Amino acid sequence: MGTISPPPLKRRKLSESQTLMTSQDSGSRLTLFSHNINGIAPYLQSSITSFFKPSRGNEAEEHVAAASLRDFLRRHNFPALLCLQEVKINPDDDATIRALEKAVASAGESDGPGYIVHLCLPSDKYNARGFGRKVYGVASIIRKDWSDKHVERVRSVSWDVEGRFSVIEVKDIGPRPLAIYNIYAVNGTENKYRDPGNGDVAGTRHDRKLQVHRLLQAECRALEADGVDVVLAGDLNIARTTLDGHPNLHFEDRFFAEPKVATKDEESPPGGLGMIDTFRLLHPTTRAYSYYPRGKVFGDSCDRVDMILVSRSLSRFVAEAGILETQAERGPSDHVPLYVTLDFGRREQGDVS
């Protein structure tokens, strides 16, 4: 018995869905989006249109938020990965966690591919207890078919209990395994930082920020030495140069400076990791920003504090990188999304610094 074709409307919907599922991140391409959303709640609504009244002395601002996470994924052609920072979910809030999982699930074959959610939420009872424990937290949202094929596991890191790091271990796509870090970096202040084990004051938040940079650097160095390429994506909470915002914001040289060979008396090599800033690689002189604070006219005050960095060995595979600098893409957050596409099938070129 021959197969029966679906009616024209059904055929068109199936065709659109199949195109969306195969047009991006098929074979050797990987597209990753990153967005500090400053709280998950508005993104779990089916639609949202917000009008913010101007404060005295400011121009009126009207912004229309992206309707939902599912709409975001559809609008950007169903990428393999969406890394969210500052989801602000209480780790005991099962209802919100279920709502997030539902928000990225597929409604059926004609709705496109489904996604799975991996959360890293704070367990630190001394440094992450404000706002009903709705602080920090990252969510790694991975397209299910891509996850089934390429993801070995998703893990946290041993040196963070504030819900700031999620690591996606990836196989069978590039020349070497990948470790993709979803990061909401510590924002250095003079506020007290307490030992998460006993609550004793252990310095300031700025001290903790520098300690986290050292720990992250050491872990990245160990992975690269073991034959694993590294991607760091997220809100790094500091800009690199004056081109990226205000001149008092500078990122740690340890991530960008060239690595050096350790002497026999040194425990670890000095210098940096020599990582590649994917946006700056493709747009070396472009002024573009990811942080657009509320309460100010869009574009009056902004910084590029969100980045996607890759191991130097991956520089030749960076095919696309950008920042979505619109009020609609910012939505209810104070950051806009950014993205990178790694094309492991492209013709290999020399490394670019």
Short mmCIF file of N, CA and C in Angstrom, two decimals, residues 24 32-35 37 43 66-79 81-84 103-104 115 141 324 328-331 336-339:
data_model
loop_
_atom_site.label_atom_id
_atom_site.label_comp_id
_atom_site.label_asym_id
_atom_site.label_seq_id
_atom_site.Cartn_x
_atom_site.Cartn_y
_atom_site.Cartn_z
N GLN A 24 20.38 24.61 10.83
CA GLN A 24 21.44 25.13 11.69
C GLN A 24 21.97 24.00 12.57
N LEU A 32 25.88 28.80 19.45
CA LEU A 32 25.63 28.98 20.87
C LEU A 32 25.18 30.41 21.12
N PHE A 33 24.07 30.57 21.82
CA PHE A 33 23.61 31.88 22.28
C PHE A 33 23.82 31.98 23.78
N SER A 34 24.08 33.20 24.25
CA SER A 34 24.25 33.45 25.68
C SER A 34 23.49 34.71 26.04
N HIS A 35 22.81 34.70 27.20
CA HIS A 35 22.02 35.86 27.60
C HIS A 35 21.87 35.89 29.12
N ILE A 37 19.60 37.04 31.68
CA ILE A 37 18.20 37.44 31.58
C ILE A 37 17.70 38.18 32.82
N TYR A 43 10.09 35.42 31.36
CA TYR A 43 10.26 34.60 30.16
C TYR A 43 9.41 33.35 30.18
N ALA A 66 10.67 39.97 24.29
CA ALA A 66 10.50 38.74 23.54
C ALA A 66 9.42 37.91 24.21
N ALA A 67 8.53 37.31 23.42
CA ALA A 67 7.33 36.71 23.98
C ALA A 67 7.64 35.56 24.93
N SER A 68 8.62 34.74 24.63
CA SER A 68 8.91 33.58 25.47
C SER A 68 10.25 33.01 25.05
N LEU A 69 10.76 32.09 25.87
CA LEU A 69 11.99 31.41 25.50
C LEU A 69 11.80 30.60 24.22
N ARG A 70 10.65 30.00 24.09
CA ARG A 70 10.39 29.20 22.88
C ARG A 70 10.41 30.08 21.64
N ASP A 71 9.84 31.27 21.77
CA ASP A 71 9.86 32.21 20.64
C ASP A 71 11.29 32.63 20.31
N PHE A 72 12.10 32.83 21.35
CA PHE A 72 13.50 33.19 21.12
C PHE A 72 14.21 32.09 20.34
N LEU A 73 14.03 30.84 20.76
CA LEU A 73 14.68 29.72 20.09
C LEU A 73 14.21 29.60 18.65
N ARG A 74 12.93 29.78 18.43
CA ARG A 74 12.39 29.69 17.07
C ARG A 74 12.91 30.84 16.21
N ARG A 75 12.91 32.04 16.78
CA ARG A 75 13.34 33.21 16.01
C ARG A 75 14.80 33.09 15.56
N HIS A 76 15.60 32.38 16.36
CA HIS A 76 17.02 32.23 16.04
C HIS A 76 17.34 30.83 15.52
N ASN A 77 16.32 30.23 14.90
CA ASN A 77 16.54 29.02 14.10
C ASN A 77 16.97 27.81 14.92
N PHE A 78 16.46 27.73 16.13
CA PHE A 78 16.68 26.58 16.99
C PHE A 78 18.16 26.20 17.14
N PRO A 79 18.94 27.05 17.80
CA PRO A 79 20.37 26.76 17.99
C PRO A 79 20.57 25.55 18.90
N LEU A 81 22.57 25.37 21.53
CA LEU A 81 22.73 25.73 22.93
C LEU A 81 22.25 27.15 23.20
N LEU A 82 21.57 27.32 24.33
CA LEU A 82 21.24 28.63 24.86
C LEU A 82 21.68 28.66 26.32
N CYS A 83 22.67 29.50 26.62
CA CYS A 83 23.19 29.60 27.98
C CYS A 83 22.59 30.84 28.64
N LEU A 84 21.85 30.64 29.72
CA LEU A 84 21.23 31.75 30.44
C LEU A 84 21.94 31.96 31.76
N ALA A 103 8.57 25.46 29.15
CA ALA A 103 8.70 26.63 28.27
C ALA A 103 9.59 26.38 27.07
N VAL A 104 10.49 25.42 27.17
CA VAL A 104 11.40 25.15 26.04
C VAL A 104 11.09 23.83 25.35
N TYR A 115 13.83 20.92 23.69
CA TYR A 115 15.05 21.24 24.43
C TYR A 115 14.98 20.65 25.83
N ILE A 141 20.43 25.34 28.26
CA ILE A 141 19.28 24.81 27.52
C ILE A 141 19.81 24.22 26.21
N LEU A 324 23.16 41.07 19.83
CA LEU A 324 21.84 41.49 19.37
C LEU A 324 21.40 42.74 20.13
N ALA A 328 14.08 45.05 21.88
CA ALA A 328 13.23 43.86 21.82
C ALA A 328 14.00 42.63 22.26
N GLU A 329 15.27 42.49 21.82
CA GLU A 329 16.07 41.33 22.22
C GLU A 329 16.49 41.42 23.68
N ARG A 330 16.69 42.62 24.19
CA ARG A 330 16.99 42.77 25.61
C ARG A 330 15.84 42.27 26.46
N GLY A 331 14.60 42.54 26.00
CA GLY A 331 13.44 42.10 26.76
C GLY A 331 13.40 42.73 28.14
N VAL A 336 21.70 42.23 26.61
CA VAL A 336 21.21 41.69 25.34
C VAL A 336 21.93 40.38 25.05
N PRO A 337 21.35 39.54 24.19
CA PRO A 337 22.00 38.26 23.87
C PRO A 337 23.20 38.44 22.95
N LEU A 338 24.07 37.45 22.98
CA LEU A 338 25.19 37.37 22.04
C LEU A 338 25.31 35.93 21.55
N TYR A 339 26.08 35.73 20.50
CA TYR A 339 26.13 34.39 19.91
C TYR A 339 27.46 34.17 19.20
#
